[in-house]
């Protein structure tokens, strides 16, 4: 079963790739490693899950928000490569904003980790780091960056250009 069939089985679909919020690329490839810029819980240009965990939002809300971030990572990967050429996810970094007393980062982070493994199976297994921060842009509760390895023949020429926002 390919990853699109797995998404369908989970009643999920890939959102439109998010646009960068500044002068950077959403995805950059160096050798066979793809680096995906921070993804927020934005679903088809709709910002979701804004606020602090443990205050405005529950751990379950944050879990769902990171699932959306993970879908955005997969959406960006699907624009630059055949997902069949994905060697594997390497590492994810998760950022969250929360109240002082909230301390459920591991459960929160599973929102992304669970989705990656459900959709990509062994290719979705990864290491991760979790960071509590004082503030995220636009009051998003969570953000996620990722790196993965691609087969060297999998790149689509010119793939990064549509996802770059230049200075005007």
mmCIF file with all atom_site columns, C-alpha atoms in Angstrom:
data_model
loop_
_atom_site.group_PDB
_atom_site.id
_atom_site.type_symbol
_atom_site.label_atom_id
_atom_site.label_alt_id
_atom_site.label_comp_id
_atom_site.label_asym_id
_atom_site.label_entity_id
_atom_site.label_seq_id
_atom_site.pdbx_PDB_ins_code
_atom_site.Cartn_x
_atom_site.Cartn_y
_atom_site.Cartn_z
_atom_site.occupancy
_atom_site.B_iso_or_equiv
_atom_site.pdbx_formal_charge
_atom_site.auth_seq_id
_atom_site.auth_comp_id
_atom_site.auth_asym_id
_atom_site.auth_atom_id
_atom_site.pdbx_PDB_model_num
ATOM 1   C CA . UNK A 1 1   ? 0.000  0.000  0.000   1.00 0.00 ? 1   UNK A CA 1
ATOM 2   C CA . UNK A 1 2   ? 1.488  3.366  -0.974  1.00 0.00 ? 2   UNK A CA 1
ATOM 3   C CA . UNK A 1 3   ? 1.407  6.378  1.300   1.00 0.00 ? 3   UNK A CA 1
ATOM 4   C CA . UNK A 1 4   ? -1.612 7.987  -0.439  1.00 0.00 ? 4   UNK A CA 1
ATOM 5   C CA . UNK A 1 5   ? -3.601 4.802  0.130   1.00 0.00 ? 5   UNK A CA 1
ATOM 6   C CA . UNK A 1 6   ? -2.504 4.816  3.773   1.00 0.00 ? 6   UNK A CA 1
ATOM 7   C CA . UNK A 1 7   ? -3.664 8.417  4.128   1.00 0.00 ? 7   UNK A CA 1
ATOM 8   C CA . UNK A 1 8   ? -7.020 7.538  2.596   1.00 0.00 ? 8   UNK A CA 1
ATOM 9   C CA . UNK A 1 9   ? -7.383 4.549  4.926   1.00 0.00 ? 9   UNK A CA 1
ATOM 10  C CA . UNK A 1 10  ? -6.811 6.938  7.857   1.00 0.00 ? 10  UNK A CA 1
ATOM 11  C CA . UNK A 1 11  ? -9.409 9.353  6.389   1.00 0.00 ? 11  UNK A CA 1
ATOM 12  C CA . UNK A 1 12  ? -6.694 11.950 5.796   1.00 0.00 ? 12  UNK A CA 1
ATOM 13  C CA . UNK A 1 13  ? -5.596 13.852 2.731   1.00 0.00 ? 13  UNK A CA 1
ATOM 14  C CA . UNK A 1 14  ? -2.584 16.006 2.012   1.00 0.00 ? 14  UNK A CA 1
ATOM 15  C CA . UNK A 1 15  ? -3.211 19.718 2.455   1.00 0.00 ? 15  UNK A CA 1
ATOM 16  C CA . UNK A 1 16  ? -1.920 22.331 0.041   1.00 0.00 ? 16  UNK A CA 1
ATOM 17  C CA . UNK A 1 17  ? 1.762  23.020 0.781   1.00 0.00 ? 17  UNK A CA 1
ATOM 18  C CA . UNK A 1 18  ? 2.191  26.007 3.077   1.00 0.00 ? 18  UNK A CA 1
ATOM 19  C CA . UNK A 1 19  ? 3.974  29.098 1.778   1.00 0.00 ? 19  UNK A CA 1
ATOM 20  C CA . UNK A 1 20  ? 7.054  30.427 3.570   1.00 0.00 ? 20  UNK A CA 1
ATOM 21  C CA . UNK A 1 21  ? 6.518  33.385 5.870   1.00 0.00 ? 21  UNK A CA 1
ATOM 22  C CA . UNK A 1 22  ? 9.642  35.192 4.677   1.00 0.00 ? 22  UNK A CA 1
ATOM 23  C CA . UNK A 1 23  ? 12.702 35.000 2.451   1.00 0.00 ? 23  UNK A CA 1
ATOM 24  C CA . UNK A 1 24  ? 13.481 31.298 2.741   1.00 0.00 ? 24  UNK A CA 1
ATOM 25  C CA . UNK A 1 25  ? 12.570 28.018 1.063   1.00 0.00 ? 25  UNK A CA 1
ATOM 26  C CA . UNK A 1 26  ? 10.010 25.661 2.575   1.00 0.00 ? 26  UNK A CA 1
ATOM 27  C CA . UNK A 1 27  ? 12.243 22.752 1.673   1.00 0.00 ? 27  UNK A CA 1
ATOM 28  C CA . UNK A 1 28  ? 15.945 22.630 0.840   1.00 0.00 ? 28  UNK A CA 1
ATOM 29  C CA . UNK A 1 29  ? 17.901 19.627 -0.388  1.00 0.00 ? 29  UNK A CA 1
ATOM 30  C CA . UNK A 1 30  ? 21.620 19.154 0.267   1.00 0.00 ? 30  UNK A CA 1
ATOM 31  C CA . UNK A 1 31  ? 23.035 15.959 -1.175  1.00 0.00 ? 31  UNK A CA 1
ATOM 32  C CA . UNK A 1 32  ? 20.315 13.399 -0.349  1.00 0.00 ? 32  UNK A CA 1
ATOM 33  C CA . UNK A 1 33  ? 18.983 15.137 2.772   1.00 0.00 ? 33  UNK A CA 1
ATOM 34  C CA . UNK A 1 34  ? 15.812 17.240 2.658   1.00 0.00 ? 34  UNK A CA 1
ATOM 35  C CA . UNK A 1 35  ? 15.356 19.916 5.317   1.00 0.00 ? 35  UNK A CA 1
ATOM 36  C CA . UNK A 1 36  ? 11.759 21.035 5.816   1.00 0.00 ? 36  UNK A CA 1
ATOM 37  C CA . UNK A 1 37  ? 11.261 24.490 7.342   1.00 0.00 ? 37  UNK A CA 1
ATOM 38  C CA . UNK A 1 38  ? 9.039  24.897 10.372  1.00 0.00 ? 38  UNK A CA 1
ATOM 39  C CA . UNK A 1 39  ? 5.463  23.864 9.745   1.00 0.00 ? 39  UNK A CA 1
ATOM 40  C CA . UNK A 1 40  ? 2.614  25.196 11.822  1.00 0.00 ? 40  UNK A CA 1
ATOM 41  C CA . UNK A 1 41  ? -0.939 23.864 12.193  1.00 0.00 ? 41  UNK A CA 1
ATOM 42  C CA . UNK A 1 42  ? -2.173 25.499 9.003   1.00 0.00 ? 42  UNK A CA 1
ATOM 43  C CA . UNK A 1 43  ? -4.649 23.445 7.002   1.00 0.00 ? 43  UNK A CA 1
ATOM 44  C CA . UNK A 1 44  ? -5.207 24.668 3.437   1.00 0.00 ? 44  UNK A CA 1
ATOM 45  C CA . UNK A 1 45  ? -4.234 28.237 4.388   1.00 0.00 ? 45  UNK A CA 1
ATOM 46  C CA . UNK A 1 46  ? -6.424 28.182 7.546   1.00 0.00 ? 46  UNK A CA 1
ATOM 47  C CA . UNK A 1 47  ? -4.441 28.802 10.779  1.00 0.00 ? 47  UNK A CA 1
ATOM 48  C CA . UNK A 1 48  ? -5.572 26.472 13.574  1.00 0.00 ? 48  UNK A CA 1
ATOM 49  C CA . UNK A 1 49  ? -4.702 25.711 17.212  1.00 0.00 ? 49  UNK A CA 1
ATOM 50  C CA . UNK A 1 50  ? -3.459 29.097 18.312  1.00 0.00 ? 50  UNK A CA 1
ATOM 51  C CA . UNK A 1 51  ? -2.813 29.714 22.001  1.00 0.00 ? 51  UNK A CA 1
ATOM 52  C CA . UNK A 1 52  ? -0.962 28.166 24.916  1.00 0.00 ? 52  UNK A CA 1
ATOM 53  C CA . UNK A 1 53  ? -1.120 24.523 25.838  1.00 0.00 ? 53  UNK A CA 1
ATOM 54  C CA . UNK A 1 54  ? -2.396 24.000 29.360  1.00 0.00 ? 54  UNK A CA 1
ATOM 55  C CA . UNK A 1 55  ? -4.368 27.236 29.107  1.00 0.00 ? 55  UNK A CA 1
ATOM 56  C CA . UNK A 1 56  ? -6.171 27.943 25.852  1.00 0.00 ? 56  UNK A CA 1
ATOM 57  C CA . UNK A 1 57  ? -5.600 24.420 24.504  1.00 0.00 ? 57  UNK A CA 1
ATOM 58  C CA . UNK A 1 58  ? -5.425 20.872 25.840  1.00 0.00 ? 58  UNK A CA 1
ATOM 59  C CA . UNK A 1 59  ? -2.708 18.309 25.245  1.00 0.00 ? 59  UNK A CA 1
ATOM 60  C CA . UNK A 1 60  ? -5.152 16.550 22.896  1.00 0.00 ? 60  UNK A CA 1
ATOM 61  C CA . UNK A 1 61  ? -5.500 19.798 20.896  1.00 0.00 ? 61  UNK A CA 1
ATOM 62  C CA . UNK A 1 62  ? -1.709 19.994 20.628  1.00 0.00 ? 62  UNK A CA 1
ATOM 63  C CA . UNK A 1 63  ? -1.544 16.359 19.545  1.00 0.00 ? 63  UNK A CA 1
ATOM 64  C CA . UNK A 1 64  ? -4.005 17.114 16.723  1.00 0.00 ? 64  UNK A CA 1
ATOM 65  C CA . UNK A 1 65  ? -2.119 20.294 15.826  1.00 0.00 ? 65  UNK A CA 1
ATOM 66  C CA . UNK A 1 66  ? 1.134  18.357 15.418  1.00 0.00 ? 66  UNK A CA 1
ATOM 67  C CA . UNK A 1 67  ? -0.689 15.855 13.203  1.00 0.00 ? 67  UNK A CA 1
ATOM 68  C CA . UNK A 1 68  ? -1.512 18.768 10.892  1.00 0.00 ? 68  UNK A CA 1
ATOM 69  C CA . UNK A 1 69  ? 2.123  19.917 10.999  1.00 0.00 ? 69  UNK A CA 1
ATOM 70  C CA . UNK A 1 70  ? 3.199  16.376 10.039  1.00 0.00 ? 70  UNK A CA 1
ATOM 71  C CA . UNK A 1 71  ? 0.728  16.378 7.119   1.00 0.00 ? 71  UNK A CA 1
ATOM 72  C CA . UNK A 1 72  ? 2.262  19.658 5.967   1.00 0.00 ? 72  UNK A CA 1
ATOM 73  C CA . UNK A 1 73  ? 5.718  18.051 6.030   1.00 0.00 ? 73  UNK A CA 1
ATOM 74  C CA . UNK A 1 74  ? 4.413  15.177 3.888   1.00 0.00 ? 74  UNK A CA 1
ATOM 75  C CA . UNK A 1 75  ? 2.756  17.661 1.544   1.00 0.00 ? 75  UNK A CA 1
ATOM 76  C CA . UNK A 1 76  ? 6.079  19.446 0.975   1.00 0.00 ? 76  UNK A CA 1
ATOM 77  C CA . UNK A 1 77  ? 7.911  16.154 0.469   1.00 0.00 ? 77  UNK A CA 1
ATOM 78  C CA . UNK A 1 78  ? 5.357  15.060 -2.119  1.00 0.00 ? 78  UNK A CA 1
ATOM 79  C CA . UNK A 1 79  ? 6.094  18.182 -4.191  1.00 0.00 ? 79  UNK A CA 1
ATOM 80  C CA . UNK A 1 80  ? 9.799  17.465 -4.554  1.00 0.00 ? 80  UNK A CA 1
ATOM 81  C CA . UNK A 1 81  ? 10.033 13.718 -4.767  1.00 0.00 ? 81  UNK A CA 1
ATOM 82  C CA . UNK A 1 82  ? 8.154  10.542 -5.443  1.00 0.00 ? 82  UNK A CA 1
ATOM 83  C CA . UNK A 1 83  ? 7.294  9.320  -1.956  1.00 0.00 ? 83  UNK A CA 1
ATOM 84  C CA . UNK A 1 84  ? 8.390  5.863  -3.117  1.00 0.00 ? 84  UNK A CA 1
ATOM 85  C CA . UNK A 1 85  ? 11.914 7.304  -3.225  1.00 0.00 ? 85  UNK A CA 1
ATOM 86  C CA . UNK A 1 86  ? 11.824 8.352  0.437   1.00 0.00 ? 86  UNK A CA 1
ATOM 87  C CA . UNK A 1 87  ? 14.590 6.478  2.234   1.00 0.00 ? 87  UNK A CA 1
ATOM 88  C CA . UNK A 1 88  ? 13.282 7.636  5.596   1.00 0.00 ? 88  UNK A CA 1
ATOM 89  C CA . UNK A 1 89  ? 12.530 10.382 8.026   1.00 0.00 ? 89  UNK A CA 1
ATOM 90  C CA . UNK A 1 90  ? 15.614 11.237 10.086  1.00 0.00 ? 90  UNK A CA 1
ATOM 91  C CA . UNK A 1 91  ? 14.806 13.736 12.824  1.00 0.00 ? 91  UNK A CA 1
ATOM 92  C CA . UNK A 1 92  ? 12.007 16.075 13.862  1.00 0.00 ? 92  UNK A CA 1
ATOM 93  C CA . UNK A 1 93  ? 12.168 19.078 16.139  1.00 0.00 ? 93  UNK A CA 1
ATOM 94  C CA . UNK A 1 94  ? 8.996  20.089 17.913  1.00 0.00 ? 94  UNK A CA 1
ATOM 95  C CA . UNK A 1 95  ? 8.391  23.510 19.402  1.00 0.00 ? 95  UNK A CA 1
ATOM 96  C CA . UNK A 1 96  ? 5.476  24.381 21.661  1.00 0.00 ? 96  UNK A CA 1
ATOM 97  C CA . UNK A 1 97  ? 4.213  27.249 23.771  1.00 0.00 ? 97  UNK A CA 1
ATOM 98  C CA . UNK A 1 98  ? 2.520  26.430 27.058  1.00 0.00 ? 98  UNK A CA 1
ATOM 99  C CA . UNK A 1 99  ? 1.650  27.664 30.517  1.00 0.00 ? 99  UNK A CA 1
ATOM 100 C CA . UNK A 1 100 ? 4.323  27.347 33.203  1.00 0.00 ? 100 UNK A CA 1
ATOM 101 C CA . UNK A 1 101 ? 2.720  24.283 34.790  1.00 0.00 ? 101 UNK A CA 1
ATOM 102 C CA . UNK A 1 102 ? 1.992  22.300 31.605  1.00 0.00 ? 102 UNK A CA 1
ATOM 103 C CA . UNK A 1 103 ? 4.547  19.512 31.084  1.00 0.00 ? 103 UNK A CA 1
ATOM 104 C CA . UNK A 1 104 ? 3.267  16.920 28.607  1.00 0.00 ? 104 UNK A CA 1
ATOM 105 C CA . UNK A 1 105 ? 5.694  17.464 25.740  1.00 0.00 ? 105 UNK A CA 1
ATOM 106 C CA . UNK A 1 106 ? 6.203  13.750 25.071  1.00 0.00 ? 106 UNK A CA 1
ATOM 107 C CA . UNK A 1 107 ? 2.482  13.033 24.702  1.00 0.00 ? 107 UNK A CA 1
ATOM 108 C CA . UNK A 1 108 ? 2.137  16.156 22.565  1.00 0.00 ? 108 UNK A CA 1
ATOM 109 C CA . UNK A 1 109 ? 5.007  15.167 20.253  1.00 0.00 ? 109 UNK A CA 1
ATOM 110 C CA . UNK A 1 110 ? 3.399  11.797 19.587  1.00 0.00 ? 110 UNK A CA 1
ATOM 111 C CA . UNK A 1 111 ? 0.836  13.681 17.460  1.00 0.00 ? 111 UNK A CA 1
ATOM 112 C CA . UNK A 1 112 ? 3.494  14.011 14.764  1.00 0.00 ? 112 UNK A CA 1
ATOM 113 C CA . UNK A 1 113 ? 5.410  10.804 15.497  1.00 0.00 ? 113 UNK A CA 1
ATOM 114 C CA . UNK A 1 114 ? 2.274  8.631  15.419  1.00 0.00 ? 114 UNK A CA 1
ATOM 115 C CA . UNK A 1 115 ? 1.146  10.088 12.095  1.00 0.00 ? 115 UNK A CA 1
ATOM 116 C CA . UNK A 1 116 ? 4.564  9.659  10.470  1.00 0.00 ? 116 UNK A CA 1
ATOM 117 C CA . UNK A 1 117 ? 4.758  5.996  11.518  1.00 0.00 ? 117 UNK A CA 1
ATOM 118 C CA . UNK A 1 118 ? 1.113  5.259  10.578  1.00 0.00 ? 118 UNK A CA 1
ATOM 119 C CA . UNK A 1 119 ? 1.592  6.707  7.090   1.00 0.00 ? 119 UNK A CA 1
ATOM 120 C CA . UNK A 1 120 ? 5.223  5.837  6.335   1.00 0.00 ? 120 UNK A CA 1
ATOM 121 C CA . UNK A 1 121 ? 5.661  2.673  8.453   1.00 0.00 ? 121 UNK A CA 1
ATOM 122 C CA . UNK A 1 122 ? 9.374  2.001  9.129   1.00 0.00 ? 122 UNK A CA 1
ATOM 123 C CA . UNK A 1 123 ? 10.365 4.942  6.896   1.00 0.00 ? 123 UNK A CA 1
ATOM 124 C CA . UNK A 1 124 ? 8.520  7.195  9.338   1.00 0.00 ? 124 UNK A CA 1
ATOM 125 C CA . UNK A 1 125 ? 10.575 6.185  12.398  1.00 0.00 ? 125 UNK A CA 1
ATOM 126 C CA . UNK A 1 126 ? 12.770 9.062  13.572  1.00 0.00 ? 126 UNK A CA 1
ATOM 127 C CA . UNK A 1 127 ? 14.593 10.695 16.440  1.00 0.00 ? 127 UNK A CA 1
ATOM 128 C CA . UNK A 1 128 ? 13.147 13.886 17.883  1.00 0.00 ? 128 UNK A CA 1
ATOM 129 C CA . UNK A 1 129 ? 13.780 16.855 20.113  1.00 0.00 ? 129 UNK A CA 1
ATOM 130 C CA . UNK A 1 130 ? 11.077 18.784 21.965  1.00 0.00 ? 130 UNK A CA 1
ATOM 131 C CA . UNK A 1 131 ? 11.447 22.437 22.959  1.00 0.00 ? 131 UNK A CA 1
ATOM 132 C CA . UNK A 1 132 ? 9.163  24.594 25.064  1.00 0.00 ? 132 UNK A CA 1
ATOM 133 C CA . UNK A 1 133 ? 9.425  28.206 23.906  1.00 0.00 ? 133 UNK A CA 1
ATOM 134 C CA . UNK A 1 134 ? 7.969  31.431 25.215  1.00 0.00 ? 134 UNK A CA 1
ATOM 135 C CA . UNK A 1 135 ? 6.305  32.410 21.952  1.00 0.00 ? 135 UNK A CA 1
ATOM 136 C CA . UNK A 1 136 ? 5.685  31.106 18.429  1.00 0.00 ? 136 UNK A CA 1
ATOM 137 C CA . UNK A 1 137 ? 4.696  33.237 15.418  1.00 0.00 ? 137 UNK A CA 1
ATOM 138 C CA . UNK A 1 138 ? 1.007  34.146 15.167  1.00 0.00 ? 138 UNK A CA 1
ATOM 139 C CA . UNK A 1 139 ? 0.425  32.554 18.567  1.00 0.00 ? 139 UNK A CA 1
ATOM 140 C CA . UNK A 1 140 ? 0.597  29.030 17.113  1.00 0.00 ? 140 UNK A CA 1
ATOM 141 C CA . UNK A 1 141 ? 0.647  26.414 19.850  1.00 0.00 ? 141 UNK A CA 1
ATOM 142 C CA . UNK A 1 142 ? 3.142  24.167 18.072  1.00 0.00 ? 142 UNK A CA 1
ATOM 143 C CA . UNK A 1 143 ? 5.631  24.022 15.215  1.00 0.00 ? 143 UNK A CA 1
ATOM 144 C CA . UNK A 1 144 ? 7.603  21.204 13.613  1.00 0.00 ? 144 UNK A CA 1
ATOM 145 C CA . UNK A 1 145 ? 10.755 20.944 11.502  1.00 0.00 ? 145 UNK A CA 1
ATOM 146 C CA . UNK A 1 146 ? 11.972 17.727 9.885   1.00 0.00 ? 146 UNK A CA 1
ATOM 147 C CA . UNK A 1 147 ? 14.833 16.194 7.949   1.00 0.00 ? 147 UNK A CA 1
ATOM 148 C CA . UNK A 1 148 ? 14.690 13.108 5.786   1.00 0.00 ? 148 UNK A CA 1
ATOM 149 C CA . UNK A 1 149 ? 16.839 11.171 3.379   1.00 0.00 ? 149 UNK A CA 1
ATOM 150 C CA . UNK A 1 150 ? 15.802 10.810 -0.257  1.00 0.00 ? 150 UNK A CA 1
ATOM 151 C CA . UNK A 1 151 ? 17.184 8.479  -2.906  1.00 0.00 ? 151 UNK A CA 1
ATOM 152 C CA . UNK A 1 152 ? 19.547 10.594 -5.006  1.00 0.00 ? 152 UNK A CA 1
ATOM 153 C CA . UNK A 1 153 ? 17.536 10.024 -8.187  1.00 0.00 ? 153 UNK A CA 1
ATOM 154 C CA . UNK A 1 154 ? 14.244 11.183 -6.703  1.00 0.00 ? 154 UNK A CA 1
ATOM 155 C CA . UNK A 1 155 ? 14.530 14.957 -7.082  1.00 0.00 ? 155 UNK A CA 1
ATOM 156 C CA . UNK A 1 156 ? 12.274 16.822 -9.462  1.00 0.00 ? 156 UNK A CA 1
ATOM 157 C CA . UNK A 1 157 ? 14.162 19.596 -11.262 1.00 0.00 ? 157 UNK A CA 1
ATOM 158 C CA . UNK A 1 158 ? 13.124 23.088 -10.209 1.00 0.00 ? 158 UNK A CA 1
ATOM 159 C CA . UNK A 1 159 ? 11.018 21.703 -7.397  1.00 0.00 ? 159 UNK A CA 1
ATOM 160 C CA . UNK A 1 160 ? 11.885 24.285 -4.765  1.00 0.00 ? 160 UNK A CA 1
ATOM 161 C CA . UNK A 1 161 ? 11.159 27.428 -6.769  1.00 0.00 ? 161 UNK A CA 1
ATOM 162 C CA . UNK A 1 162 ? 7.334  27.400 -6.397  1.00 0.00 ? 162 UNK A CA 1
ATOM 163 C CA . UNK A 1 163 ? 7.679  27.333 -2.611  1.00 0.00 ? 163 UNK A CA 1
ATOM 164 C CA . UNK A 1 164 ? 9.966  30.348 -2.263  1.00 0.00 ? 164 UNK A CA 1
ATOM 165 C CA . UNK A 1 165 ? 8.727  33.779 -1.307  1.00 0.00 ? 165 UNK A CA 1
ATOM 166 C CA . UNK A 1 166 ? 11.137 36.491 -2.337  1.00 0.00 ? 166 UNK A CA 1
ATOM 167 C CA . UNK A 1 167 ? 11.396 40.065 -1.141  1.00 0.00 ? 167 UNK A CA 1
ATOM 168 C CA . UNK A 1 168 ? 9.166  42.485 -3.002  1.00 0.00 ? 168 UNK A CA 1
#
